[in-house]
XYZ file of C-alpha atoms in Angstrom:
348
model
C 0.000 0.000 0.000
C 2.488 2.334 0.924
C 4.718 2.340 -2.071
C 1.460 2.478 -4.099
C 0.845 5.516 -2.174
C 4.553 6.564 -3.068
C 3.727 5.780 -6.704
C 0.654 7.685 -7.039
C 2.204 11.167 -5.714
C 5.214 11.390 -8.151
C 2.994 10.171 -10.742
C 0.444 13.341 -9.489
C 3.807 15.246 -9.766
C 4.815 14.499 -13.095
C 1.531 15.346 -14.130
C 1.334 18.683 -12.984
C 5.090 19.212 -14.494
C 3.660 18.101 -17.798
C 0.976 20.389 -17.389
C 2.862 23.351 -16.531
C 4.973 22.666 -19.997
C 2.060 22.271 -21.939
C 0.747 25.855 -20.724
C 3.940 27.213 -21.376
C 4.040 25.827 -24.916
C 0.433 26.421 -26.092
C -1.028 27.956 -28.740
C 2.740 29.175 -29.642
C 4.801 28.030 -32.734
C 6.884 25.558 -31.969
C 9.410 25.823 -35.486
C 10.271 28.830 -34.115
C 11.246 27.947 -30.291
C 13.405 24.787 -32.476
C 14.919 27.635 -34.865
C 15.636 29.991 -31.388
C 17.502 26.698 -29.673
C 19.260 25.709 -33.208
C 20.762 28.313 -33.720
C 21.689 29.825 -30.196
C 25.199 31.041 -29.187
C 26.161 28.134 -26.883
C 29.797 29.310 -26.332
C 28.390 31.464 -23.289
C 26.007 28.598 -22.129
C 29.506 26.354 -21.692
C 31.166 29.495 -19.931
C 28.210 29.207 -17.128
C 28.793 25.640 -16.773
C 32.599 25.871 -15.875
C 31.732 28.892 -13.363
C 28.552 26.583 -12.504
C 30.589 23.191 -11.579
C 32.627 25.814 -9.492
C 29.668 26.471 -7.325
C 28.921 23.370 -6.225
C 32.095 23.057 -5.144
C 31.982 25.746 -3.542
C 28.886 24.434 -2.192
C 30.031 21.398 -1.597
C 32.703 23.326 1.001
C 30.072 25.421 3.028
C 28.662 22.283 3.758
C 31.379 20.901 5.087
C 32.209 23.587 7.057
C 28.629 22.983 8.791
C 29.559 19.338 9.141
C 32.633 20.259 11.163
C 30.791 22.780 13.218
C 28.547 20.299 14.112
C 31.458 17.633 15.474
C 30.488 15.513 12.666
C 33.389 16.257 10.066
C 33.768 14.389 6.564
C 36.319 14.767 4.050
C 35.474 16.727 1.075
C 35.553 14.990 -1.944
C 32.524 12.528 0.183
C 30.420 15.366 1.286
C 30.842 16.549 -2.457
C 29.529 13.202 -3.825
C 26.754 12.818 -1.825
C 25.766 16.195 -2.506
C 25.496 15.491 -6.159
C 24.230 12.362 -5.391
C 21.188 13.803 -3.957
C 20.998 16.434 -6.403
C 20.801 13.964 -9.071
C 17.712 12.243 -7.109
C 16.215 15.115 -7.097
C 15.441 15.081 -11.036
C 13.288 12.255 -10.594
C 12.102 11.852 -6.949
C 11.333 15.436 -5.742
C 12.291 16.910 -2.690
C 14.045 13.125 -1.739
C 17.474 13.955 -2.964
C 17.571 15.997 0.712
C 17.197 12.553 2.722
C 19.043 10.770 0.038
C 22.481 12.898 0.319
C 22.474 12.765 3.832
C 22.042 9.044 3.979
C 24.717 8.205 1.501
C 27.046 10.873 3.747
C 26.205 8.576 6.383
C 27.060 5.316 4.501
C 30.375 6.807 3.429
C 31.728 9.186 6.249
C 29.454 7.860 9.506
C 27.400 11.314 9.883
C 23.874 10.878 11.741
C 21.094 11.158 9.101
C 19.523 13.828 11.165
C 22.524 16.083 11.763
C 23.210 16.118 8.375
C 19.786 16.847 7.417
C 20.077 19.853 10.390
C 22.838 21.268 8.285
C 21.063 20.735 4.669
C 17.709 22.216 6.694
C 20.550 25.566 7.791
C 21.402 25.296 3.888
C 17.620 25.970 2.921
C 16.789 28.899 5.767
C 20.034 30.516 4.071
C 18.827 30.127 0.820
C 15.434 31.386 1.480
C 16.101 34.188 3.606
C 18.992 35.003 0.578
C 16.007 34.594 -2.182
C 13.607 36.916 -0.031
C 16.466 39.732 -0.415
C 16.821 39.274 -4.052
C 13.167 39.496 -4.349
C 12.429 42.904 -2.405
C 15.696 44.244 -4.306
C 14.172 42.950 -7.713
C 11.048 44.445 -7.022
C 12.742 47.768 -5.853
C 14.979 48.473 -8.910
C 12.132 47.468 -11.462
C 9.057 48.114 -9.672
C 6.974 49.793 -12.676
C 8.019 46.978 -15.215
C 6.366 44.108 -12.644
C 3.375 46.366 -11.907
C 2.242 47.028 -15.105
C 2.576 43.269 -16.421
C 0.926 42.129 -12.588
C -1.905 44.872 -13.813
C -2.572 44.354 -17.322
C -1.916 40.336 -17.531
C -2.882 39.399 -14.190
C -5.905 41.631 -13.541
C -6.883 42.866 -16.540
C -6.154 46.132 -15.971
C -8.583 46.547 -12.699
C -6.072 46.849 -9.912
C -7.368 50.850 -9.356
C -10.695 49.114 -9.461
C -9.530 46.740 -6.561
C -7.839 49.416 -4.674
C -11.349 51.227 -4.102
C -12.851 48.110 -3.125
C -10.983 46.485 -1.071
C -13.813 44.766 1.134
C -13.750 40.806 -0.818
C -9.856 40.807 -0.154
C -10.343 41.962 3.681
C -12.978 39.385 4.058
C -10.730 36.642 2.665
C -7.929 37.886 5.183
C -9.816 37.129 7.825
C -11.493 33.741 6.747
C -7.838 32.941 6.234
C -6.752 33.719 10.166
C -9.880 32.035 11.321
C -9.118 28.903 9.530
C -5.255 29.599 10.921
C -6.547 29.684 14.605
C -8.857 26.882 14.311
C -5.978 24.510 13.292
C -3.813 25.846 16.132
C -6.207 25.621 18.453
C -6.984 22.310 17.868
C -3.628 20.843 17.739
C -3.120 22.637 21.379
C -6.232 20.812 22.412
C -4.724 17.716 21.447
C -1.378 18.074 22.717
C -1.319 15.163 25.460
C -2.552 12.726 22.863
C 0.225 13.386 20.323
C 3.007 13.144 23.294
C 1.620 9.706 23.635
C 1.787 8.836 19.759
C 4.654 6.617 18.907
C 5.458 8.759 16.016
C 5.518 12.164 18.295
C 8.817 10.848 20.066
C 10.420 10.496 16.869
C 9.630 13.173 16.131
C 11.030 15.147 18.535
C 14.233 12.768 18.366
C 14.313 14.101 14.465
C 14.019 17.863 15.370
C 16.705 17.748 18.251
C 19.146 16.696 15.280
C 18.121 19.472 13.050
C 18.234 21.957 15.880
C 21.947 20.907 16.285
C 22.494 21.079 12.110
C 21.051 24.691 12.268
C 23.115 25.554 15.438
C 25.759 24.721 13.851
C 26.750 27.608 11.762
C 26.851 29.668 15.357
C 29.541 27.400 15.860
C 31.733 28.062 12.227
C 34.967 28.762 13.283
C 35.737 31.504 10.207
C 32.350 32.600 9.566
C 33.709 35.136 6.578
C 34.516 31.696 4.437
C 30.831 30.608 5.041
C 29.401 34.117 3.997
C 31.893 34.386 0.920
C 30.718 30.591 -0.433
C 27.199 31.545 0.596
C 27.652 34.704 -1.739
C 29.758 33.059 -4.512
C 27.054 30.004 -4.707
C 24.562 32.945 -5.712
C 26.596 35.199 -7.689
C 27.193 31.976 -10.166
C 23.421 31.494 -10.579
C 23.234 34.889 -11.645
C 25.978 34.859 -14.118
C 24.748 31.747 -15.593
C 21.595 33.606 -16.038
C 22.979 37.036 -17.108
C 25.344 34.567 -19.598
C 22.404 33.073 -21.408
C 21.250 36.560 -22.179
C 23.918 36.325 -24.923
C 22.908 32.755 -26.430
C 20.066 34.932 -28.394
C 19.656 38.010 -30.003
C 16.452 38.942 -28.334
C 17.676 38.835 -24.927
C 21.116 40.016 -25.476
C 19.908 43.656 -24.459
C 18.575 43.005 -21.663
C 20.169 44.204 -18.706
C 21.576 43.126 -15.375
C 18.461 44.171 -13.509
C 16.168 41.644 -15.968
C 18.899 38.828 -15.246
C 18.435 39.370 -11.107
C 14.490 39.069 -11.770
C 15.113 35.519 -13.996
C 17.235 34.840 -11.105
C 14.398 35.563 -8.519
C 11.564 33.988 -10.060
C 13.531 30.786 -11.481
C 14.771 29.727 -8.033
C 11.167 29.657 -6.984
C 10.724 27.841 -9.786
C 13.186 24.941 -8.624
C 11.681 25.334 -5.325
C 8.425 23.545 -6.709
C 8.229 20.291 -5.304
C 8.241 18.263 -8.642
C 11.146 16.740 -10.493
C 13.770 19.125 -11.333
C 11.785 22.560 -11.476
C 10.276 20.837 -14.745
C 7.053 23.859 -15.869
C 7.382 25.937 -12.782
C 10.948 27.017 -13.890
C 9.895 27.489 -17.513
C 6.602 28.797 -16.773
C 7.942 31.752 -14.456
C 11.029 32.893 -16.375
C 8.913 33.097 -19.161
C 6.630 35.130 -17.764
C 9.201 37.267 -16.102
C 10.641 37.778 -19.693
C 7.338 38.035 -21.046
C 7.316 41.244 -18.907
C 10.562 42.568 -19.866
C 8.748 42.617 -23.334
C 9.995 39.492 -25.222
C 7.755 36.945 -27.328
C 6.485 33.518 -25.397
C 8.876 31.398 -27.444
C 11.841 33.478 -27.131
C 10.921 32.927 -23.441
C 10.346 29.159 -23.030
C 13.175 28.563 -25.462
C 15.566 30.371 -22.988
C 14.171 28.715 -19.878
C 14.867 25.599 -21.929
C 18.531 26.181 -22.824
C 18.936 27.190 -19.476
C 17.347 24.374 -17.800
C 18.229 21.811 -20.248
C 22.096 22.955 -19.612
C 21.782 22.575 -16.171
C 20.049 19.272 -15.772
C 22.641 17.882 -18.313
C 25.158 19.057 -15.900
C 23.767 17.854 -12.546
C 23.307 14.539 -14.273
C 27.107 14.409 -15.582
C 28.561 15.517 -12.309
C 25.968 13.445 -10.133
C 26.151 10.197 -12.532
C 30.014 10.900 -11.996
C 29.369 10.672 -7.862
C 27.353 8.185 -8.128
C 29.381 5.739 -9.454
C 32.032 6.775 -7.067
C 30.347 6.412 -4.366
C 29.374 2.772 -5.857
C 32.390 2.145 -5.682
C 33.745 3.042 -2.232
C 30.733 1.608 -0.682
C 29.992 -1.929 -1.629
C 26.232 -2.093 0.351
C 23.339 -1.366 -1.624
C 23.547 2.599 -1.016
C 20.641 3.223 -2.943
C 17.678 0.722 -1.920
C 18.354 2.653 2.051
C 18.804 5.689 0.391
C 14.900 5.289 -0.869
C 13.669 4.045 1.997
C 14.913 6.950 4.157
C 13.534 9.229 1.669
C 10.107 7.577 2.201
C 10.653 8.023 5.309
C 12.319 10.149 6.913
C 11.181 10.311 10.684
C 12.569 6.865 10.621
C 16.464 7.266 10.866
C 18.462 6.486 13.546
């Protein structure tokens, strides 16, 4: 039943992918997105994807440097493997290749699943709280571009409408809290009963290891290297970005400021929890360039280079890690590596 269960949600996942791609794709002509990918200037593509193998090592070294922090060190060239490891899981089961990293780091170096996976959990708060600066600073230095394509695609031109009637979105505020303090209150209610719930002690057990991952970058002994690998990580997303500007005519005039909003709205794109950012990525950097003024298939045929370039990559350098890690570890790495990702309240 349960890996029925497991079937049926990636199969709900690929479907909405696949549905994403066919809205991105409709109605446009699709011998023109093939001529736009044909004939695009690759030689900058191939310059992002040196500077882009470059991140995840650098990557690949902040996360060590949490590892040690948290009294759990591992050599480098393991922590990088299982990194890509996971990352390369993460094109086909979504959201696993977490669980799946830190379970072949265990296999290979002896870190505890759940301190690793307190350290990849510190990884993701950084990256968010990183994203929600790049978004307010996107929105700051382009504001009027992103308002007028949020008023005239979005709402049909009605936002001054909406602005002097404010009353159905104030109403749905507030059926919104309700429905938030409900659910609180009822969980509070039921409080005792959880504590005596099997799965509420491992629970806890799993938190007290992330608590120490996350702790662990108070404990970085050179907190500068951590904040300049944080930084670099990000600045080679954007140049791979602001790179692929050049591939095509149409975009090779747009500007820094239009590369920091396909940036923005991209990496909430990957964020989607389906395979690979597959439609979500493609849907919102179109749109974004959509509102920088280009055509739809200049737009999905950039998200595609883009995307296409980097999947190829993650599954070179992961297929690369993969079988090294194959090789140093003779157990079957990945048939635990699945069934921590299935579940994983259930590590040790």
């Amino acid at each position: 039943m349960k890996h029925l269960l497991t079937f049926l949600k990636y199969a709900l996942l690929l479907s909405i992918s696949g549905a994403l791609m066919w809205y991105a794709v409709r109605g446009q002509d699709l011998s023109r997105i093939g001529h736009y990918i044909r004939t695009a200037n690759y030689f900058w593509l191939g310059l992002s994807l040196v500077v882009s193998t470059l991140g995840y090592l650098s990557r690949a070294y902040r996360w060590q440097m949490q590892l040690a922090a948290s009294r759990t060190p591992a050599p480098f060239w393991q922590v990088y493997h299982a990194m890509m490891v996971g990352y390369l899981a993460n094109l086909v089961l979504p959201r696993a290749g977490e669980v799946i990293r830190c379970s072949v780091l265990r296999r290979t170096s002896g870190v505890p699943v759940q301190v690793a996976l307190g350290t990849v959990v510190t990884e993701r708060v950084i990256d968010v709280l990183v994203l929600l600066g790049l978004l307010g600073a996107t929105l700051l230095l382009d504001f009027n571009t992103f308002w007028s394509f949020f008023n005239d695609k979005l709402l049909g031109g009605k936002a001054d409408t909406i602005a002097r009637n404010p009353l159905p979105l104030l109403i749905a505020g507030i059926i919104a809290l309700v429905l938030l303090a409900g659910v609180g209150y009822t969980l509070f209610r039921n409080l005792e009963r959880l504590r005596q719930h099997a799965l509420f002690g491992k629970v806890i057990l799993f938190i007290e290891g992330l608590v120490a991952g996350i702790l662990s970058i108070v404990k970085l002994e050179n907190k500068a290297a951590f904040l300049f690998h944080t930084c670099f990580t990000w600045l080679v997303y954007y140049l791979m970005d602001y790179w692929a500007f050049f591939c095509f005519p149409e975009t090779s005039g747009l500007g820094m400021k239009a590369a920091l909003a396909v940036l923005t709205f991209g990496a909430f794109g990957m964020a989607a929890p389906v395979a690979g950012g597959i439609g979500p990525f493609h849907l919102l950097v179109q749109g974004i360039l959509l509102a920088y003024g280009m055509s739809k298939e200049t737009g999905i045929a950039y998200a595609l280079v883009v995307h296409g370039a980097q999947t190829l990559l993650v599954v070179l350098l992961g297929g690369i890690s993969f079988v090294a890690v194959a090789a140093a570890d003779k157990g079957n790495v990945v048939d635990e590596a699945e069934a921590l990702a299935d579940e994983p309240l259930m590590t040790e």
